[in-house]
Amino acid sequence: MIRFLHQQREVALENVRADTSVLDYLREYRGLTGTKEGCASGDCGACTVVVAKAAESGLEYTPINACIAPLGSLHGTELISVEDLRDGDNWHPVQKAMIECHASQCGFCTPGFVMSLFALYHATTDVDAVVDREEILEALGGNLCRCTGYRPIIDAAEQALAENAKDQFSRRAQATLDQLRALQDTESETAALETEHGHYYRPRDAAHVASLLAEHPDARLVAGGTDLFLESTQALTPLAVLIDIAAVPGLHAVKVGKDELSFGAAVTHRAAQDAVLKDYPELQELIQRFGSLQIRSQGTIAGNIANASPIGDWPPVFLALGGSIELHSKSGIREISIDDFFLDYRKTLREPGEFIATAKLPRRQARIFLRAYKISKRFEDDISSVCAVFALEVDKDRIVSAKAAFGGMAAIPKRGKAVESALTGINLLTDNIEAAIAAVSIDFQPITDARASADYRLIVAQRLLERLQQEYRGDTATRVHGESELIARVSSHA
Ligand SMILES: Cc1cc2nc3c(=O)[nH]c(=O)nc-3n(C[C@H](O)[C@H](O)[C@H](O)COP(=O)(O)OP(=O)(O)OC[C@H]3O[C@@H](n4cnc5c(N)ncnc54)[C@H](O)[C@@H]3O)c2cc1C
Ligand code: FES
Ligand code: FES
């Protein structure tokens, strides 16, 4: 059985299909049709709802895409949808501002925008905190509007956030926290959802995940569901037996050790961000452009690696920085270098019965020059056409060793060994980089698909090497964060 709060009441569910999404629950089971279905693939944000969780510091409000969020993941949380915001006769401040700023026309996208703004409204517990425009843009990056235009929506955000008064959710925060903590203690060891078609399991520790995987060879692991649930919503493939790895409290740990950063399998991109950026501030743009805030709040690093997509953004980072993963199963634990993990298109070294329990990155090495580039059609919420991550060990401007990892260039995320050897020995200030540029076509013969042509991919990867050298030399390059700011932050952490 799963239990969660919704509309100030405890909801207990048991006899529901494992692959039911939060959106299906709201619209089909509850008839709450305020939350819209646009794309059913996490891209448009029309289905955005907010999930409140009990954290040590208080309630944490997280925006998620209900269309690809498993219903079973709601256990122990409060589900908040657009119907819940009105306080008696009064609109919520974000709704009021949307009306007053004329930020809605057909209205289809509006509930999603309202919920993203509601999450931002609660992003800080400090009523005096000022939310800047960048944060507003980040909060709205996963919401599409086809008719109003974004300016009035941003105006509405600024108006609502300037108010920053306590809303009904803040007023009853302590009571909600107490209820959620009590609910978390009701986690059952058996299947959380169960029908004649299958089960949704919420194991409590890694050993339990391993034993469930051994007992149910056909089960699918689910963490955020941001890849997996597309199989259900887009390909209409039933997901009969699911094991929710994010239910394991111990797998939410981010550990900053002397030699490595380690991320449990349930650590979302958003939860990993601070630790990663402290050591590797150069990854800011890549992380900021990973999906949307909804996706970053839901999806995990381990899920991204396990999914083994050739266009995933974390694998090139792990390949260039020398990351590793820990695979657990009933037969034990093995740690393998990410270099050995990807075998062929969507094929990995992971054996049946194994799961990624931890993903690890080494702590920052001195003298490393790091750059990560994501090339995609849209700036926000888009998959890479090409992703390139370069980690160069440099001594007196000469490259002592090089790692160059690419996504979108082959059937798997892959290092360019010919590029790396051509880079090694180059003086970045005085030598040219032509041999490394030529080596790209030795390492890669990319394909043409809906995102980009083979030629485009090749040329882009080559030009990124040129950009790498330009940035080392301090030449100007177009970036979200100016190069000087980037370098200042890099050197303060090196
Ligand atoms: C709108 C949208 C935008 C996106 N943008 C990006 C982007 O910019 N860059 C990018 O790289 N990706 C992107 N993605 C893809 C996706 O969000 C990521 O790959 C995400 O990290 C997957 O993590 P998850 O926890 O949601 O995985 P899930 O969907 O839960 O699982 C993915 C797969 O891995 C398996 N799995 C999950 N956890 C484990 C584990 N611990 N051990 C073994 N197997 C496991 C599952 O069974 C499943 O097959 C996007 C997706 C959407 C819908
Ligand atoms: S319906 Fe488009 S993101 Fe969910
Ligand atoms: S108001 Fe019509 S899509 Fe936004």
Coordinates of C-alpha atoms and ligand atoms in Angstrom, one line a residue:
M1 CA 0.0 0.0 0.0
I2 CA 1.2 3.5 -0.7
R3 CA 0.0 6.5 1.5
F4 CA 0.4 10.1 0.6
L5 CA -1.3 13.4 1.4
H6 CA -3.6 15.1 -1.2
Q7 CA -6.0 17.9 -0.5
Q8 CA -5.2 17.7 3.2
R9 CA -6.4 14.1 3.4
E10 CA -4.4 10.9 3.6
V11 CA -4.8 8.8 0.5
A12 CA -4.1 5.0 0.7
L13 CA -3.9 3.0 -2.5
E14 CA -3.1 -0.6 -3.2
N15 CA -5.0 -2.1 -6.1
V16 CA -3.5 0.1 -8.8
R17 CA -1.4 -0.9 -11.8
A18 CA 2.4 -0.5 -11.3
D19 CA 2.8 1.8 -14.3
T20 CA 0.1 4.3 -13.4
S21 CA 1.5 7.8 -13.6
V22 CA 0.6 10.6 -11.3
L23 CA -1.2 12.3 -14.2
D24 CA -3.4 9.2 -14.7
Y25 CA -4.2 9.1 -11.0
L26 CA -5.3 12.8 -11.0
R27 CA -7.2 12.8 -14.3
E28 CA -8.6 9.2 -14.6
Y29 CA -9.0 8.2 -11.0
R30 CA -9.8 11.5 -9.4
G31 CA -11.4 13.4 -12.2
L32 CA -9.1 16.3 -11.5
T33 CA -8.6 17.6 -15.0
G34 CA -6.9 20.9 -14.1
T35 CA -3.6 19.2 -14.7
K36 CA -3.2 18.9 -18.5
E37 CA -1.7 16.3 -20.7
G38 CA 0.2 17.9 -23.6
C39 CA 3.0 15.7 -24.8
A40 CA 3.0 12.8 -22.3
S41 CA 6.8 12.8 -22.5
G42 CA 8.1 15.4 -20.1
D43 CA 8.7 18.0 -22.7
C44 CA 5.9 20.6 -22.4
G45 CA 5.3 21.0 -18.7
A46 CA 1.5 21.2 -19.0
C47 CA 1.3 18.4 -16.5
T48 CA 3.5 20.0 -13.8
V49 CA 2.5 19.2 -10.3
V50 CA 4.4 19.8 -7.0
V51 CA 5.4 17.2 -4.5
A52 CA 6.2 18.3 -1.0
K53 CA 8.6 16.1 1.0
A54 CA 9.7 16.2 4.6
A55 CA 13.4 17.1 4.6
E56 CA 15.6 17.9 7.7
S57 CA 15.3 21.6 7.0
G58 CA 11.5 21.5 6.6
L59 CA 9.2 21.0 3.6
E60 CA 10.8 20.8 0.2
Y61 CA 8.6 21.6 -2.7
T62 CA 9.6 19.9 -6.0
P63 CA 8.1 20.4 -9.4
I64 CA 7.7 17.2 -11.4
N65 CA 6.2 16.1 -14.7
A66 CA 3.1 14.1 -13.6
C67 CA 2.9 12.4 -17.0
I68 CA 6.1 10.4 -16.4
A69 CA 6.1 10.3 -12.6
P70 CA 5.2 6.9 -11.2
L71 CA 2.2 7.0 -8.8
G72 CA 4.1 4.6 -6.5
S73 CA 6.8 7.2 -6.0
L74 CA 4.4 9.4 -4.0
H75 CA 4.5 7.4 -0.8
G76 CA 5.2 9.6 2.2
T77 CA 4.8 12.9 0.2
E78 CA 2.2 15.6 -0.3
L79 CA 0.8 15.8 -3.9
I80 CA -0.2 19.3 -4.8
S81 CA -2.0 20.0 -8.1
V82 CA -3.5 23.2 -9.5
E83 CA -6.9 22.6 -8.0
D84 CA -5.4 22.8 -4.5
L85 CA -3.9 26.3 -4.6
R86 CA -7.0 28.5 -4.1
D87 CA -7.4 29.5 -0.5
G88 CA -11.2 29.8 0.1
D89 CA -12.4 32.6 -2.1
N90 CA -8.8 33.8 -2.8
W91 CA -6.5 32.9 -5.6
H92 CA -3.0 31.9 -4.7
P93 CA -0.6 34.8 -5.3
V94 CA 0.9 33.1 -8.4
Q95 CA -2.6 32.6 -9.8
K96 CA -3.6 36.2 -9.0
A97 CA -0.5 37.5 -10.7
M98 CA -1.1 35.3 -13.8
I99 CA -4.5 36.9 -14.1
E100 CA -3.4 40.4 -13.5
C101 CA -0.5 40.2 -15.9
H102 CA -2.6 38.7 -18.7
A103 CA -0.3 35.7 -18.7
S104 CA -2.8 33.2 -20.1
Q105 CA -4.7 33.0 -23.4
C106 CA -5.9 29.5 -24.4
G107 CA -5.0 28.4 -20.9
F108 CA -3.8 25.0 -21.8
C109 CA -0.3 25.6 -20.5
T110 CA -1.4 27.7 -17.6
P111 CA -1.8 25.1 -14.8
G112 CA 1.7 23.9 -15.5
F113 CA 3.2 27.4 -15.3
V114 CA 1.2 28.1 -12.2
M115 CA 2.6 25.0 -10.5
S116 CA 6.2 25.7 -11.6
L117 CA 5.8 29.2 -10.1
F118 CA 4.2 27.7 -7.0
A119 CA 7.3 25.5 -6.5
L120 CA 9.5 28.6 -6.9
Y121 CA 7.3 30.5 -4.5
H122 CA 8.2 27.8 -1.9
A123 CA 11.8 27.4 -3.0
T124 CA 13.0 29.4 -0.1
T125 CA 11.7 29.4 3.5
D126 CA 13.2 32.9 3.9
V127 CA 10.4 35.4 3.3
D128 CA 12.9 38.2 2.7
A129 CA 14.8 36.2 0.0
V130 CA 14.9 37.9 -3.4
V131 CA 14.3 35.6 -6.4
D132 CA 16.2 36.9 -9.4
R133 CA 15.2 36.7 -13.0
E134 CA 17.6 33.9 -13.7
E135 CA 15.9 31.8 -11.2
I136 CA 12.5 32.6 -12.7
L137 CA 13.8 31.5 -16.2
E138 CA 15.2 28.3 -14.7
A139 CA 11.9 27.6 -13.0
L140 CA 10.0 28.1 -16.2
G141 CA 12.5 26.4 -18.6
G142 CA 10.4 23.2 -18.7
N143 CA 7.1 24.9 -19.5
L144 CA 6.0 25.7 -23.1
C145 CA 3.5 28.3 -24.0
R146 CA 2.3 28.5 -27.6
C147 CA 0.1 31.6 -27.6
T148 CA 0.7 34.1 -24.7
G149 CA 4.4 34.7 -25.1
Y150 CA 6.7 34.5 -22.1
R151 CA 7.0 38.1 -21.1
P152 CA 3.7 38.4 -19.3
I153 CA 4.4 35.1 -17.6
I154 CA 7.7 36.3 -16.4
D155 CA 6.0 39.6 -15.3
A156 CA 3.5 37.5 -13.3
A157 CA 6.4 35.5 -11.7
E158 CA 8.1 38.7 -10.6
Q159 CA 4.9 40.2 -9.3
A160 CA 4.0 37.1 -7.3
L161 CA 7.4 36.5 -5.9
A162 CA 7.8 40.2 -4.9
E163 CA 4.8 39.6 -2.6
N164 CA 6.2 36.5 -1.0
A165 CA 3.5 36.4 1.7
K166 CA 2.8 33.2 3.6
D167 CA 0.3 31.1 1.8
Q168 CA -2.0 28.4 3.2
F169 CA 0.7 25.8 2.7
S170 CA 3.3 27.8 4.7
R171 CA 0.7 28.4 7.4
R172 CA 0.1 24.7 7.9
A173 CA 3.7 23.6 7.2
Q174 CA 4.4 22.1 10.7
A175 CA 1.2 20.0 10.7
T176 CA 2.0 18.8 7.1
L177 CA 5.6 17.9 8.2
D178 CA 4.3 15.9 11.2
Q179 CA 1.8 14.1 8.9
L180 CA 4.4 13.3 6.3
R181 CA 6.9 12.0 8.9
A182 CA 4.2 9.7 10.3
L183 CA 3.4 8.5 6.8
Q184 CA 7.0 7.6 6.0
D185 CA 7.0 5.3 9.0
T186 CA 4.2 3.3 7.4
E187 CA 6.3 2.0 4.5
S188 CA 5.5 -1.7 3.9
E189 CA 8.1 -4.3 3.1
T190 CA 5.8 -6.0 0.6
A191 CA 4.5 -4.7 -2.7
A192 CA 3.3 -1.2 -2.5
L193 CA 0.9 -1.5 -5.4
E194 CA -0.5 -4.8 -6.5
T195 CA -3.0 -6.0 -9.2
E196 CA -3.4 -9.2 -11.1
H197 CA -1.2 -7.6 -13.8
G198 CA 1.8 -6.9 -11.6
H199 CA 3.5 -5.2 -8.7
Y200 CA 5.2 -2.0 -7.7
Y201 CA 7.8 -2.6 -5.1
R202 CA 9.4 -0.1 -2.7
P203 CA 12.4 -1.8 -1.2
R204 CA 14.0 -0.3 1.9
D205 CA 17.6 -1.2 1.4
A206 CA 20.1 -2.2 -1.3
A207 CA 20.0 -5.8 -0.3
H208 CA 16.2 -5.8 -0.7
V209 CA 16.6 -4.4 -4.2
A210 CA 19.0 -7.2 -5.1
S211 CA 16.7 -9.9 -3.7
L212 CA 13.7 -8.5 -5.6
L213 CA 15.7 -8.4 -8.8
A214 CA 16.7 -12.0 -8.3
E215 CA 13.1 -13.1 -7.6
H216 CA 11.7 -11.1 -10.5
P217 CA 14.0 -11.4 -13.5
D218 CA 11.5 -9.5 -15.7
A219 CA 11.1 -6.6 -13.3
R220 CA 12.2 -3.1 -14.3
L221 CA 14.1 -0.8 -12.0
V222 CA 12.7 2.7 -11.8
A223 CA 14.3 5.8 -10.2
G224 CA 12.9 9.0 -11.6
G225 CA 11.0 7.4 -14.4
T226 CA 12.0 10.2 -16.8
D227 CA 13.3 7.6 -19.3
L228 CA 11.4 4.5 -18.3
F229 CA 7.9 5.9 -18.2
L230 CA 8.2 7.1 -21.9
E231 CA 8.1 3.4 -22.7
S232 CA 4.6 3.4 -21.2
T233 CA 3.3 6.7 -22.5
Q234 CA 4.9 6.7 -25.9
A235 CA 5.4 3.1 -26.9
L236 CA 2.4 1.9 -24.8
T237 CA 4.6 -0.9 -23.4
P238 CA 3.1 -2.2 -20.1
L239 CA 5.5 -2.0 -17.2
A240 CA 4.1 -4.8 -15.1
V241 CA 6.7 -5.2 -12.3
L242 CA 8.6 -2.2 -11.1
I243 CA 11.2 -1.9 -8.3
D244 CA 11.5 1.7 -7.1
I245 CA 15.1 2.3 -6.3
A246 CA 14.3 5.8 -5.1
A247 CA 12.4 4.3 -2.2
V248 CA 15.7 3.2 -0.6
P249 CA 16.7 5.9 1.9
G250 CA 20.3 4.9 1.8
L251 CA 20.6 5.4 -1.9
H252 CA 19.8 9.1 -1.6
A253 CA 23.3 9.9 -0.1
V254 CA 25.7 12.3 -1.7
K255 CA 29.1 11.7 -0.1
V256 CA 32.1 14.0 -0.5
G257 CA 35.1 11.9 0.4
K258 CA 38.8 12.7 0.3
D259 CA 39.3 11.1 -3.1
E260 CA 35.9 10.8 -4.6
L261 CA 32.4 12.1 -4.8
S262 CA 29.8 9.4 -4.6
F263 CA 26.1 9.6 -5.6
G264 CA 23.7 6.9 -4.5
A265 CA 21.4 5.5 -7.2
A266 CA 18.5 7.7 -6.1
V267 CA 20.4 11.0 -6.2
T268 CA 18.7 13.3 -8.6
H269 CA 20.6 15.7 -10.9
R270 CA 19.4 18.6 -8.7
A271 CA 20.5 16.9 -5.5
A272 CA 24.0 16.2 -6.9
Q273 CA 24.5 19.7 -8.4
D274 CA 26.1 21.4 -5.4
A275 CA 28.7 18.7 -4.7
V276 CA 29.5 18.4 -8.4
L277 CA 29.8 22.1 -9.0
K278 CA 32.0 22.7 -5.9
D279 CA 34.7 20.6 -7.5
Y280 CA 33.8 21.1 -11.2
P281 CA 32.2 24.6 -11.7
E282 CA 32.9 24.3 -15.4
L283 CA 29.9 21.8 -15.5
Q284 CA 27.4 24.5 -14.6
E285 CA 26.1 25.1 -18.0
L286 CA 25.8 21.4 -18.8
I287 CA 23.9 20.7 -15.6
Q288 CA 21.7 23.8 -16.0
R289 CA 20.8 22.6 -19.5
F290 CA 20.1 19.0 -18.5
G291 CA 16.3 18.7 -19.3
S292 CA 14.3 21.1 -17.2
L293 CA 14.0 21.8 -13.5
Q294 CA 11.2 19.2 -13.4
I295 CA 13.5 16.6 -15.1
R296 CA 16.5 17.5 -12.9
S297 CA 14.3 17.2 -9.8
Q298 CA 13.1 13.7 -10.8
G299 CA 15.8 12.0 -12.9
T300 CA 18.9 10.5 -11.4
I301 CA 22.6 10.3 -12.4
A302 CA 22.5 6.5 -12.1
G303 CA 19.4 6.3 -14.2
N304 CA 21.1 8.4 -16.9
I305 CA 24.1 6.1 -16.9
A306 CA 22.1 2.8 -16.7
N307 CA 19.9 4.0 -19.6
A308 CA 23.1 3.9 -21.7
S309 CA 21.7 6.3 -24.3
P310 CA 24.4 7.5 -26.8
I311 CA 23.1 11.1 -26.2
G312 CA 23.0 11.0 -22.4
D313 CA 24.9 14.0 -20.8
W314 CA 26.4 12.4 -17.7
P315 CA 28.3 9.5 -19.4
P316 CA 30.7 11.9 -21.3
V317 CA 31.4 13.7 -17.9
F318 CA 32.1 10.4 -16.2
L319 CA 34.3 9.2 -19.1
A320 CA 36.3 12.4 -19.2
L321 CA 36.8 12.6 -15.4
G322 CA 37.5 8.9 -14.9
G323 CA 34.3 8.0 -13.0
S324 CA 33.2 4.6 -11.9
I325 CA 30.1 2.8 -10.8
E326 CA 29.3 0.2 -8.2
L327 CA 27.1 -2.6 -9.3
H328 CA 25.3 -4.6 -6.6
S329 CA 23.5 -8.0 -6.9
K330 CA 22.7 -10.9 -4.7
S331 CA 26.2 -12.3 -5.5
G332 CA 28.0 -9.3 -4.3
I333 CA 29.4 -5.9 -5.3
R334 CA 31.8 -5.0 -8.1
E335 CA 33.2 -1.6 -9.0
I336 CA 33.9 -1.0 -12.6
S337 CA 35.4 1.9 -14.5
I338 CA 32.9 3.8 -16.6
D339 CA 35.4 3.2 -19.5
D340 CA 34.3 -0.5 -19.5
F341 CA 30.6 0.0 -18.9
F342 CA 29.2 0.8 -22.4
L343 CA 29.5 -2.1 -24.8
D344 CA 27.2 -1.5 -27.7
Y345 CA 24.0 0.5 -28.5
R346 CA 22.1 0.3 -25.2
K347 CA 24.2 -2.7 -24.1
T348 CA 26.2 -2.4 -20.9
L349 CA 28.3 -4.6 -18.7
R350 CA 25.5 -4.8 -16.2
E351 CA 24.4 -8.4 -15.8
P352 CA 20.8 -9.5 -15.0
G353 CA 20.2 -9.2 -11.3
E354 CA 22.7 -6.3 -11.0
F355 CA 21.9 -2.6 -10.4
I356 CA 24.0 0.5 -10.1
A357 CA 24.0 1.4 -6.4
T358 CA 26.5 4.2 -6.6
A359 CA 28.1 6.4 -9.3
K360 CA 31.5 7.9 -8.4
L361 CA 33.6 10.8 -9.7
P362 CA 37.2 11.5 -8.5
R363 CA 37.8 14.7 -6.6
R364 CA 39.2 17.5 -8.6
Q365 CA 42.8 17.1 -9.7
A366 CA 45.1 20.1 -9.7
R367 CA 46.2 21.3 -13.2
I368 CA 43.1 20.0 -14.9
F369 CA 41.6 22.2 -17.6
L370 CA 38.0 21.1 -18.0
R371 CA 35.4 22.1 -20.6
A372 CA 31.9 20.6 -21.2
Y373 CA 29.9 21.6 -24.3
K374 CA 26.3 20.7 -25.1
I375 CA 25.0 21.4 -28.6
S376 CA 21.3 21.1 -29.0
K377 CA 18.5 22.6 -31.0
R378 CA 17.0 24.4 -28.1
F379 CA 18.9 26.0 -25.2
E380 CA 16.5 24.7 -22.5
D381 CA 15.1 21.2 -22.0
D382 CA 16.6 19.5 -25.0
I383 CA 18.6 16.4 -25.7
S384 CA 22.2 16.9 -27.0
S385 CA 22.9 16.5 -30.7
V386 CA 26.6 16.5 -29.6
C387 CA 28.0 16.6 -26.1
A388 CA 31.7 16.9 -25.6
V389 CA 33.7 16.9 -22.4
F390 CA 37.4 17.5 -22.3
A391 CA 39.6 17.0 -19.3
L392 CA 43.2 18.1 -20.0
E393 CA 46.1 17.8 -17.5
V394 CA 48.2 20.8 -18.4
D395 CA 51.7 21.7 -17.3
K396 CA 53.1 25.1 -18.3
D397 CA 50.5 25.3 -21.1
R398 CA 51.5 21.8 -22.5
I399 CA 48.9 19.0 -22.4
V400 CA 50.4 16.2 -20.3
S401 CA 47.4 13.9 -20.7
A402 CA 44.0 14.3 -22.3
K403 CA 40.6 12.7 -22.0
A404 CA 38.0 13.7 -24.6
A405 CA 34.6 12.1 -24.3
F406 CA 31.7 12.5 -26.7
G407 CA 27.9 11.9 -26.7
G408 CA 25.9 11.8 -29.9
M409 CA 28.9 10.7 -32.0
A410 CA 28.6 6.9 -31.9
A411 CA 26.3 4.1 -30.7
I412 CA 27.6 4.6 -27.2
P413 CA 29.0 7.5 -25.2
K414 CA 32.7 7.2 -26.1
R415 CA 36.2 8.6 -25.6
G416 CA 38.1 9.6 -28.7
K417 CA 41.4 7.9 -28.3
A418 CA 42.9 9.3 -31.5
V419 CA 41.9 12.8 -30.4
E420 CA 43.4 12.2 -27.0
S421 CA 46.7 11.1 -28.3
A422 CA 46.8 13.9 -30.9
L423 CA 46.1 16.4 -28.0
T424 CA 48.9 15.0 -25.8
G425 CA 52.1 17.0 -26.0
I426 CA 50.5 20.1 -27.6
N427 CA 51.3 23.5 -26.2
L428 CA 47.9 25.1 -26.1
L429 CA 49.3 28.6 -26.5
T430 CA 51.8 28.1 -29.3
D431 CA 50.9 25.0 -31.2
N432 CA 47.9 24.5 -33.4
I433 CA 45.3 21.8 -32.7
E434 CA 44.8 20.7 -36.4
A435 CA 46.0 17.1 -35.8
A436 CA 43.4 16.6 -33.0
I437 CA 40.7 18.1 -35.2
A438 CA 41.6 15.7 -38.0
A439 CA 41.6 12.8 -35.5
V440 CA 37.8 13.3 -34.8
S441 CA 37.0 11.5 -38.0
I442 CA 39.3 8.6 -37.1
D443 CA 37.5 8.1 -33.8
F444 CA 33.9 8.7 -35.0
Q445 CA 31.6 8.0 -37.9
P446 CA 28.4 9.5 -36.5
I447 CA 25.0 8.8 -38.0
T448 CA 22.3 11.1 -39.3
D449 CA 19.0 11.2 -37.3
A450 CA 16.2 13.5 -36.4
R451 CA 18.5 15.7 -34.3
A452 CA 21.4 16.2 -36.6
S453 CA 23.2 15.0 -39.8
A454 CA 26.4 13.0 -39.6
D455 CA 28.3 15.8 -41.3
Y456 CA 26.9 18.4 -38.8
R457 CA 27.9 16.2 -35.9
L458 CA 31.5 15.7 -37.2
I459 CA 32.0 19.4 -37.9
V460 CA 30.6 20.5 -34.6
A461 CA 32.8 18.1 -32.7
Q462 CA 35.8 19.4 -34.6
R463 CA 34.9 23.0 -34.0
L464 CA 34.5 22.3 -30.3
L465 CA 38.1 21.4 -30.1
E466 CA 39.0 24.7 -31.7
R467 CA 36.8 26.4 -29.1
L468 CA 38.5 24.5 -26.3
Q469 CA 41.9 26.0 -27.4
Q470 CA 40.4 29.4 -27.8
E471 CA 38.9 29.3 -24.3
Y472 CA 42.3 28.1 -22.9
R473 CA 43.9 31.1 -24.6
G474 CA 41.3 33.4 -23.0
D475 CA 39.7 34.3 -26.4
T476 CA 36.1 35.3 -26.1
A477 CA 33.5 32.6 -26.6
T478 CA 29.7 32.7 -26.2
R479 CA 28.7 31.2 -22.9
V480 CA 26.0 31.6 -20.4
H481 CA 28.6 32.3 -17.8
G482 CA 31.3 34.6 -19.0
E483 CA 34.8 33.1 -19.3
S484 CA 36.3 35.3 -16.6
E485 CA 33.6 34.4 -14.1
L486 CA 34.2 30.7 -15.0
I487 CA 37.9 30.9 -14.6
A488 CA 37.6 32.8 -11.3
R489 CA 35.3 30.1 -9.9
V490 CA 37.6 27.4 -11.2
S491 CA 40.7 28.8 -9.7
S492 CA 38.9 29.4 -6.3
H493 CA 38.1 25.7 -6.2
A494 CA 41.3 24.2 -7.7
Ligands
LIG1 C1 11.9 16.1 -21.3 C2 13.1 15.3 -21.0 C3 14.4 15.9 -21.1 C4 15.5 15.2 -20.9 N1 16.7 15.9 -21.0 C5 17.9 15.2 -20.9 C6 19.1 15.8 -21.1 O1 19.2 17.0 -21.3 N2 20.2 15.1 -21.0 C7 20.2 13.7 -20.7 O2 21.2 13.1 -20.7 N3 19.0 13.1 -20.6 C8 17.9 13.8 -20.6 N4 16.7 13.1 -20.5 C9 16.6 11.7 -20.2 C10 16.5 11.3 -18.7 O3 15.9 12.4 -18.0 C11 17.8 11.0 -18.0 O4 18.4 10.0 -18.7 C12 17.6 10.7 -16.5 O5 18.8 10.8 -15.9 C13 17.1 9.2 -16.3 O6 17.1 9.0 -14.9 P1 15.8 8.4 -14.2 O7 16.1 8.3 -12.7 O8 14.6 9.2 -14.5 O9 15.8 7.0 -14.9 P2 14.6 6.0 -15.1 O10 13.7 6.5 -16.1 O11 13.9 5.7 -13.8 O12 15.4 4.7 -15.6 C14 16.1 4.7 -16.8 C15 16.5 3.3 -17.1 O13 17.6 2.9 -16.3 C16 17.2 1.8 -15.4 N5 17.7 2.1 -14.1 C17 17.3 3.2 -13.4 N6 18.1 3.2 -12.3 C18 18.9 2.2 -12.3 C19 19.9 1.7 -11.5 N7 20.3 2.3 -10.4 N8 20.6 0.6 -11.9 C20 20.3 -0.1 -13.0 N9 19.3 0.4 -13.9 C21 18.6 1.5 -13.5 C22 15.7 1.7 -15.6 O14 15.2 0.4 -15.5 C23 15.5 2.3 -17.0 O15 15.7 1.3 -17.9 C24 15.5 13.8 -20.6 C25 14.2 13.2 -20.5 C26 13.1 13.9 -20.7 C27 11.8 13.2 -20.6
FES2 S1 2.3 16.3 -20.6 FE1 3.9 17.4 -21.5 S2 5.4 17.3 -19.9 FE2 3.8 16.1 -19.2
FES3 S1 -1.8 30.2 -23.1 FE1 -2.1 28.9 -24.8 S2 -0.4 27.6 -24.7 FE2 0.0 29.0 -23.2

